[in-house]
Tab-separated table of C-alpha atoms in Angstrom:
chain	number	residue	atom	x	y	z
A	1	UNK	CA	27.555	6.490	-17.173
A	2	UNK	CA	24.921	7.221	-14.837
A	3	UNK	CA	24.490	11.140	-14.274
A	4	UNK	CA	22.066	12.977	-12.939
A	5	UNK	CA	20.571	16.042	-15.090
A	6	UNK	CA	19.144	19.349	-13.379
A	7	UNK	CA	18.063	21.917	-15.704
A	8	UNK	CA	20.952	22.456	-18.391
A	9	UNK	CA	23.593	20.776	-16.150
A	10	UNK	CA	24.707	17.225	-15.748
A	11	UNK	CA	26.406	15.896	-12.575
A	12	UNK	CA	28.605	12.781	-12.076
A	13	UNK	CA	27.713	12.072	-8.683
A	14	UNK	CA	23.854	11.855	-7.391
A	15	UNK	CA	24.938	13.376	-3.826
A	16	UNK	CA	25.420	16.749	-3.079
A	17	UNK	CA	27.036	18.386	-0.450
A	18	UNK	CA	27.025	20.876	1.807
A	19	UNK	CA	30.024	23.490	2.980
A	20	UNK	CA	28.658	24.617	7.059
A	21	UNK	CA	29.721	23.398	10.087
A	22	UNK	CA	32.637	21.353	9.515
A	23	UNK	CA	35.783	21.550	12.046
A	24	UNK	CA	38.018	23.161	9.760
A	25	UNK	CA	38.582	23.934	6.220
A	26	UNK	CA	40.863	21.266	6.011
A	27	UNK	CA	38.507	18.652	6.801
A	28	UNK	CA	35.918	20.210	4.216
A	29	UNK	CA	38.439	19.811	1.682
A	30	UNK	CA	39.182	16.279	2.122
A	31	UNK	CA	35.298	15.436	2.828
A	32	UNK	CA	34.423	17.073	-0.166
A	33	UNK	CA	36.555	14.942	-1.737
A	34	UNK	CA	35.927	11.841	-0.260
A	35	UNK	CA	31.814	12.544	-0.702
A	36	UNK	CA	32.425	12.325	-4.808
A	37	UNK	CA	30.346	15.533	-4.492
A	38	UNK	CA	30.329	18.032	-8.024
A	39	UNK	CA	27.508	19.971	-6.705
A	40	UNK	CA	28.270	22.033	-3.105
A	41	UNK	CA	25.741	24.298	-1.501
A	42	UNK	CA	26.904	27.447	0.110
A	43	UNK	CA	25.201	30.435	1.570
A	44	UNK	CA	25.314	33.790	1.396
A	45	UNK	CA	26.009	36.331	4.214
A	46	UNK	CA	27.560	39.939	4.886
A	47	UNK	CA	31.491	40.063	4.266
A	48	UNK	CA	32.826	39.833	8.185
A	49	UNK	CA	34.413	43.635	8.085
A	50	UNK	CA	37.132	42.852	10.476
A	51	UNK	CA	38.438	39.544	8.571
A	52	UNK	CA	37.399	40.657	4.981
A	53	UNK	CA	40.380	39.328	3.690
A	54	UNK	CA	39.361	35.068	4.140
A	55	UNK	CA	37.139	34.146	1.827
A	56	UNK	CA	35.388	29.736	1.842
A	57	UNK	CA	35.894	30.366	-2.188
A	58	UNK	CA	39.513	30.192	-1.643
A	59	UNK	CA	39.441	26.856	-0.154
A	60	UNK	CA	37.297	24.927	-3.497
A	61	UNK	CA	38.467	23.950	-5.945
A	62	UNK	CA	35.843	25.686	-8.797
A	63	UNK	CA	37.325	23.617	-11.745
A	64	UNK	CA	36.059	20.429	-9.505
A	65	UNK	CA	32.599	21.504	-8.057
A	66	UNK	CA	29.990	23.712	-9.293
A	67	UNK	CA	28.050	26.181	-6.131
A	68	UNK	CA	24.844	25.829	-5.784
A	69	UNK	CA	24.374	29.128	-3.439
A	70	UNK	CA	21.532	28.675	-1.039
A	71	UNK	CA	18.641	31.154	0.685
A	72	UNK	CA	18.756	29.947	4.234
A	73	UNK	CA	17.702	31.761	6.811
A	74	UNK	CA	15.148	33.736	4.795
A	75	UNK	CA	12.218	33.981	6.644
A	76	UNK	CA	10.125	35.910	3.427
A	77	UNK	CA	10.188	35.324	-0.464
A	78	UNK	CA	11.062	39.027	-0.261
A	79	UNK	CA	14.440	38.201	1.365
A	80	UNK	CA	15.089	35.133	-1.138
A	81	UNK	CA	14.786	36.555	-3.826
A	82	UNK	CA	17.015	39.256	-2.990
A	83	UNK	CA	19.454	36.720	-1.690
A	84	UNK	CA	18.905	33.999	-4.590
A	85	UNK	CA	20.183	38.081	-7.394
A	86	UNK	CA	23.085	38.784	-4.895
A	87	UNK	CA	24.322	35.334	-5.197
A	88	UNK	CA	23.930	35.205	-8.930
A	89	UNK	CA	25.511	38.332	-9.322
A	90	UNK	CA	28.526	37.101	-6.865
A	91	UNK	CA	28.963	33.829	-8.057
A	92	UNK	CA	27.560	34.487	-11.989
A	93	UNK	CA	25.454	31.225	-11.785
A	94	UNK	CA	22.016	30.847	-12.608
A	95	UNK	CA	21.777	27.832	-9.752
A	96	UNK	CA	19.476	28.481	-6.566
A	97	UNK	CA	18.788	26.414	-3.670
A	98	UNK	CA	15.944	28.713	-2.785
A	99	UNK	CA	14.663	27.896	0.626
A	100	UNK	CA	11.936	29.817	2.829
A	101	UNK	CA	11.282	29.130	6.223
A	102	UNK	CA	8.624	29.029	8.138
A	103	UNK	CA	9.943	28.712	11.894
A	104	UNK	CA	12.575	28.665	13.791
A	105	UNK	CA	12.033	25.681	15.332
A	106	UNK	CA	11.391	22.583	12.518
A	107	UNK	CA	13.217	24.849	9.907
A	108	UNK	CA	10.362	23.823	8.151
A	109	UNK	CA	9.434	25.468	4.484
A	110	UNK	CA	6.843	28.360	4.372
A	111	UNK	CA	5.056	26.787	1.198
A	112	UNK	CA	2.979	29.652	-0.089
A	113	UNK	CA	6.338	31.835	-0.004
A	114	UNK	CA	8.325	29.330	-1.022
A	115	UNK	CA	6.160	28.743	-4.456
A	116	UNK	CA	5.727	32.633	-4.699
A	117	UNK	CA	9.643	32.820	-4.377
A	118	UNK	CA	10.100	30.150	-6.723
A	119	UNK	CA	7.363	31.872	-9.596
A	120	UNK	CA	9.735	34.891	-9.507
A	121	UNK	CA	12.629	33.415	-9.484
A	122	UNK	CA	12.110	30.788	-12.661
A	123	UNK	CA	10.816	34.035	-14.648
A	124	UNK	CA	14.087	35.854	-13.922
A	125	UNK	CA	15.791	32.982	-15.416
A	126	UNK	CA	16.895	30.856	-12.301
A	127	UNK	CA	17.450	27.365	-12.248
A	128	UNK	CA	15.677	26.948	-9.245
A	129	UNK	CA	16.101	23.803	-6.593
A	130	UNK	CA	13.289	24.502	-3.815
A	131	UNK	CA	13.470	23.018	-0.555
A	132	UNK	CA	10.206	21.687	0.047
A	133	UNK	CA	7.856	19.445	2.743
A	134	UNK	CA	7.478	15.697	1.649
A	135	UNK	CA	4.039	16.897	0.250
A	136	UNK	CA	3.319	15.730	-2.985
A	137	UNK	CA	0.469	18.469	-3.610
A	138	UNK	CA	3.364	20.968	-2.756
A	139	UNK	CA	5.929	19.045	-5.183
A	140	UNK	CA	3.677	19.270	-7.532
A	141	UNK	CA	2.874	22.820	-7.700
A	142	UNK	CA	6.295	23.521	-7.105
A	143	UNK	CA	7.050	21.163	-10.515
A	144	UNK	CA	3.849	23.538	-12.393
A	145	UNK	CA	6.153	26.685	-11.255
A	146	UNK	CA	8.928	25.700	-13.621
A	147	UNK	CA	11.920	24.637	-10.447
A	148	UNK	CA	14.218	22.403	-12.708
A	149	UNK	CA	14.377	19.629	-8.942
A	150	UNK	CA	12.040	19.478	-6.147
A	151	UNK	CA	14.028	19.045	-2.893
A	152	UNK	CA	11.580	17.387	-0.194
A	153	UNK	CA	12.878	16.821	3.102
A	154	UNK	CA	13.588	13.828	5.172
A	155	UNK	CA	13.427	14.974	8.085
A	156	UNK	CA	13.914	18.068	9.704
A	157	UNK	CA	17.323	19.676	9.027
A	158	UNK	CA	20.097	18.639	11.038
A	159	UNK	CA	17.869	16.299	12.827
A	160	UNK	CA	19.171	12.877	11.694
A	161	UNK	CA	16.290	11.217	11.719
A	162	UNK	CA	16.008	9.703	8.478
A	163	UNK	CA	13.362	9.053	5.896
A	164	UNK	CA	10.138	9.756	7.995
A	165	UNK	CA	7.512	9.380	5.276
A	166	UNK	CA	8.818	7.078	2.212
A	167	UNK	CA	5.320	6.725	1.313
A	168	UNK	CA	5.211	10.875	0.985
A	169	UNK	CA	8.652	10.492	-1.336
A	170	UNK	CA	7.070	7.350	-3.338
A	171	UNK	CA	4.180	9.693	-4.600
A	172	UNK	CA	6.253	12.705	-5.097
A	173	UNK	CA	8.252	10.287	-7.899
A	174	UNK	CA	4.710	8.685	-9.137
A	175	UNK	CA	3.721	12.311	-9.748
A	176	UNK	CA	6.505	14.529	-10.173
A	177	UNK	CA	8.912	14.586	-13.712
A	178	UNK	CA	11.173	16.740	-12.828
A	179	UNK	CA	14.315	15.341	-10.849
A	180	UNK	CA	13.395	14.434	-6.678
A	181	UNK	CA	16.563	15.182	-4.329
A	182	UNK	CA	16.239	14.380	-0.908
A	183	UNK	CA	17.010	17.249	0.891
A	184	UNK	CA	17.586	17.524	4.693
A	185	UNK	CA	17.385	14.645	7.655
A	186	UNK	CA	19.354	12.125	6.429
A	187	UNK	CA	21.511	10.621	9.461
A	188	UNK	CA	23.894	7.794	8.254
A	189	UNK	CA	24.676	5.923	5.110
A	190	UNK	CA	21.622	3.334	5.632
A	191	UNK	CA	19.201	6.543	5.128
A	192	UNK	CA	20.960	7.317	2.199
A	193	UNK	CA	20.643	4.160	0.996
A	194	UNK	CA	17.067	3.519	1.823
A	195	UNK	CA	16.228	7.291	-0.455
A	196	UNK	CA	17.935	5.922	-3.179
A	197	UNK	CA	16.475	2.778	-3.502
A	198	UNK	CA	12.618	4.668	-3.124
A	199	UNK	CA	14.191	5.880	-6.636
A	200	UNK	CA	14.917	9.482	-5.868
A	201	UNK	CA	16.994	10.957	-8.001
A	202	UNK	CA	19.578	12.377	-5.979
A	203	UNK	CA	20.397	13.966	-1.964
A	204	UNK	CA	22.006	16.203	-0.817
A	205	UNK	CA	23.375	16.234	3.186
A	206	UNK	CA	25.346	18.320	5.309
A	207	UNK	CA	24.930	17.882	8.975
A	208	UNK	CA	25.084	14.257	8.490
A	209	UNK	CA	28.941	15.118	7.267
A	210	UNK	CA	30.352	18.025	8.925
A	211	UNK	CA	29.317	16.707	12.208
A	212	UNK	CA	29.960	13.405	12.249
A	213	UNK	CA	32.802	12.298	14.414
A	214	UNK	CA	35.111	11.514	11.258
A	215	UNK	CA	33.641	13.507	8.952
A	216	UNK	CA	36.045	12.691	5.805
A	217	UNK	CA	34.741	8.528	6.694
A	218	UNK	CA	31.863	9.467	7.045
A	219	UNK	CA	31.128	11.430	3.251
A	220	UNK	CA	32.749	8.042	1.968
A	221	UNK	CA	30.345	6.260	3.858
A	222	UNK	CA	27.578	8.208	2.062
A	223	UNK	CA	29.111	8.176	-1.262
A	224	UNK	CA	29.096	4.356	-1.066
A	225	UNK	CA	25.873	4.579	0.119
A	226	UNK	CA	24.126	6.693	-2.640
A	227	UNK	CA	25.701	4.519	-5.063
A	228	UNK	CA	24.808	1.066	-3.994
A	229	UNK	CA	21.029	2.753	-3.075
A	230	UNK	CA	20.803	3.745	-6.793
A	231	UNK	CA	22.192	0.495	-7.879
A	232	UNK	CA	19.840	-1.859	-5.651
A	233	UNK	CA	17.188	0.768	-7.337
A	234	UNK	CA	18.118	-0.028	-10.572
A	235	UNK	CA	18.672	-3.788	-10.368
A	236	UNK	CA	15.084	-3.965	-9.749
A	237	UNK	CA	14.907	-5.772	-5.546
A	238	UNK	CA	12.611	-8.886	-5.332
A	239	UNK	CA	9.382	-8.565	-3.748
A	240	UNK	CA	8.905	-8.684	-0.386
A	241	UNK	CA	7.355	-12.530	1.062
A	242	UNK	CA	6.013	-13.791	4.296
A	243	UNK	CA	7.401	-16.872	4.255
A	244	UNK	CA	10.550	-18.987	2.627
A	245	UNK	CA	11.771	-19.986	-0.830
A	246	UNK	CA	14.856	-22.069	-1.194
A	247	UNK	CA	17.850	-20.864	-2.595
A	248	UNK	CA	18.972	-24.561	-3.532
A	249	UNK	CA	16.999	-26.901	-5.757
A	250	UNK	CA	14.758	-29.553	-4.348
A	251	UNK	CA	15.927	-31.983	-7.468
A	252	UNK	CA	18.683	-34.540	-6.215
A	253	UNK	CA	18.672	-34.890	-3.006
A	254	UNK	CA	20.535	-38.094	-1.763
A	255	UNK	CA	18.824	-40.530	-0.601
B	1	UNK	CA	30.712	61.568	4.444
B	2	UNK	CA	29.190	58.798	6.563
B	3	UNK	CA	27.716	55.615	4.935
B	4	UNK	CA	26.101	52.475	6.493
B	5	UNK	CA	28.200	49.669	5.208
B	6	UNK	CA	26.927	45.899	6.428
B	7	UNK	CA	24.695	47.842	8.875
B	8	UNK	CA	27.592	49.608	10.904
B	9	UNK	CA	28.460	53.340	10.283
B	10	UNK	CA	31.652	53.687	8.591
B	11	UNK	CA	33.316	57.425	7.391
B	12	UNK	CA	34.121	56.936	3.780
B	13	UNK	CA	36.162	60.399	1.575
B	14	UNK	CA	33.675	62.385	-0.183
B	15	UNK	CA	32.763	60.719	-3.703
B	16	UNK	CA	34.252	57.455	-2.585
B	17	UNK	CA	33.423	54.990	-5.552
B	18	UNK	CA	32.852	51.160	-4.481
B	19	UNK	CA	35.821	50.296	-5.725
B	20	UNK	CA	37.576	52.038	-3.842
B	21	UNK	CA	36.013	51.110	-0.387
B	22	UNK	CA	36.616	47.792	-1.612
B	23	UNK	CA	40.046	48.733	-2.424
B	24	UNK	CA	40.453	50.055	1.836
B	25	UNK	CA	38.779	46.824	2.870
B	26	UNK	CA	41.307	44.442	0.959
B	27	UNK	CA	38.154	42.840	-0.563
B	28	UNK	CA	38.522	41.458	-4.384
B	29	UNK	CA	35.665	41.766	-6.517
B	30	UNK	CA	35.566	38.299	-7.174
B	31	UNK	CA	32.672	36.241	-5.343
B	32	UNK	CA	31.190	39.146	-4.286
B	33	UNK	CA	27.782	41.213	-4.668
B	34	UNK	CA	27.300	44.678	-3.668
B	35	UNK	CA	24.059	46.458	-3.231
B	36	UNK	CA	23.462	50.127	-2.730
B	37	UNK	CA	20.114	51.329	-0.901
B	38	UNK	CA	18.905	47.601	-1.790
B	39	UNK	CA	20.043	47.797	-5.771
B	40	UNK	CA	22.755	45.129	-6.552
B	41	UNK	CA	25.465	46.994	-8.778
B	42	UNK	CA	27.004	45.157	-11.353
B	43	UNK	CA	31.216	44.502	-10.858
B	44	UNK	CA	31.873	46.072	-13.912
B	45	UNK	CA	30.567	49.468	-12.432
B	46	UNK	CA	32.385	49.762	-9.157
B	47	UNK	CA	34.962	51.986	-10.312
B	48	UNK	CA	32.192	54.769	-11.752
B	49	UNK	CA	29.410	54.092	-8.918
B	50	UNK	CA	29.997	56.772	-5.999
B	51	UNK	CA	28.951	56.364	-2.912
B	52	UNK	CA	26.588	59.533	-1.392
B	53	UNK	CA	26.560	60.359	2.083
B	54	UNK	CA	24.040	58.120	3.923
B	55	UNK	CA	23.776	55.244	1.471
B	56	UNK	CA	22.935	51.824	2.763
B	57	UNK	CA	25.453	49.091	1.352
B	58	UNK	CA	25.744	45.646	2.103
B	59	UNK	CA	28.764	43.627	0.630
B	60	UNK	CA	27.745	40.421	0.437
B	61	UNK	CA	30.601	37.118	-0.222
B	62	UNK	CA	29.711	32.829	-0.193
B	63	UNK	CA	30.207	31.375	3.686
B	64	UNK	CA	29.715	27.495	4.395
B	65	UNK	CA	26.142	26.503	4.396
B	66	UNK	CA	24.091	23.467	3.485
């Protein structure tokens, strides 16, 4: 069975999922299921004091899907870090999708606190999952830093726009050993697909789920997707020519 | 005694222990992380940690996020 291996654990399914912005809890339910999903990212914030008694962990299933607890919104490896201990000390995992951002604007990745983040997190005993730029330097050093997946982006997140820079991803897998998950960008299935068959190892989405108009069709749409990507990756596609070849022989042709 | 709890003032019984402001919140330990004065306290020591007049706690539980 094909699996995909991150640090000491194994998962079934090569997409990961997200837990924000979906219409209701209902709907993340059924999406969740529907995406094939074992890995879910959620994030960590203050307990809301005047509804302290709801609580997202009441809505997944924890025998089905294992958290992968993320840092968004830090701005500083300071404020990771301290987010990446509370989580593991809420959740008792060593997992961390450790991100540190650099502005408001791209959500793009502070890199020299993201790798200083990362450095103290892997000595504390994380099994850290950065999200990164689609810069294979960065991946790299990232990889040297001891993070058990290097998560470039596809875009900016939330943006939809797709795989901007294959050629960025194709080097990251030339150079980098440890798994590549596309993280962030992805719009619909056919950006899935298109990651999948560059021969990264694995995505993970939300925004392209949770806001989608059907979002339970829609994390089918993507499970499909990261399958058939992985298996046209496998299969090994033809090369790419200018010009014909026939499909049907050219022996026995009436005359 | 007054504490900042989530960064709002709240009046808490002298020698309060975490547990029990937990306990007045309706908040289970489970899936939760507590720090005091920016020191995460382990579960199993809510019931023994007090709280002392202006500490700093955050309670901190898993919200959707990508």
């Amino acid at each position: 069975m094909d699996t995909v291996k991150i640090g000491k654990y194994v998962f079934k399914s090569r997409l990961m999922v997200g837990t924000g912005k979906y219409p209701s809890n209902e709907i993340m339910v059924k999406a969740l299921e529907a995406s094939g999903a074992d890995l879910v990212t959620v994030a960590v914030r203050r307990v809301n004091l005047d509804r302290s008694k709801e609580s997202l962990l009441d809505h997944i299933d924890l025998k089905k899907y294992r958290l992968l607890p993320n840092t968004a919104a830090c701005y500083t490896a300071d404020d990771a870090i301290r987010t990446a201990r509370l989580a593991r000390e809420a959740l008792d995992t060593d997992l961390i999708k450790l991100e540190v951002i650099g502005d408001e604007k791209t959500l793009f990745p502070d890199n020299e606190a993201l790798l200083e983040a990362a450095k103290v997190l892997v000595k504390e005993g994380f099994t850290v999952m950065p999200y990164s730029n689609d810069d294979p330097i960065m991946a790299k050093k990232l990889e040297d830093a001891g993070c058990a997946a290097v998560m470039p982006l596809a875009a900016p997140i939330g943006s939809g726009l797709g795989i901007r820079n294959p050629y960025n991803i194709r080097i990251i897998l030339e150079t980098v050993k440890v798994p590549i998950i596309v993280d962030a960008g992805v719009g619909t299935a056919s950006d899935a697909a298109i990651a999948m068959e560059l021969g990264c190892d694995g995505l993970l989405m939300n925004t392209a789920i949770a806001s989608a108009k059907d979002p339970v069709a829609m994390a089918r749409a993507m499970n499909l997707a990261t399958e058939a990507g992985r298996l046209a990756f496998t299969s090994g596609r033809i090369p790419r020519k200018l010009y014909a070849t026939a499909s049907s022989p050219l022996s026995g042709l009436i005359e | 005694m007054k504490i900042k709890l989530n960064g709002e003032i709240k009046e808490l019984p002298d020698g309060a222990t975490i547990e029990a402001l937990l306990e007045s919140l309706s908040i289970k330990a489970q899936g939760i992380a507590v720090e005091v004065n920016r020191e995460i306290v382990p579960k199993r020591l809510f019931g023994a940690s007090t709280l002392n007049e202006g500490d700093a706690v955050e309670i901190v539980r898993m919200v959707g996020g990508g």
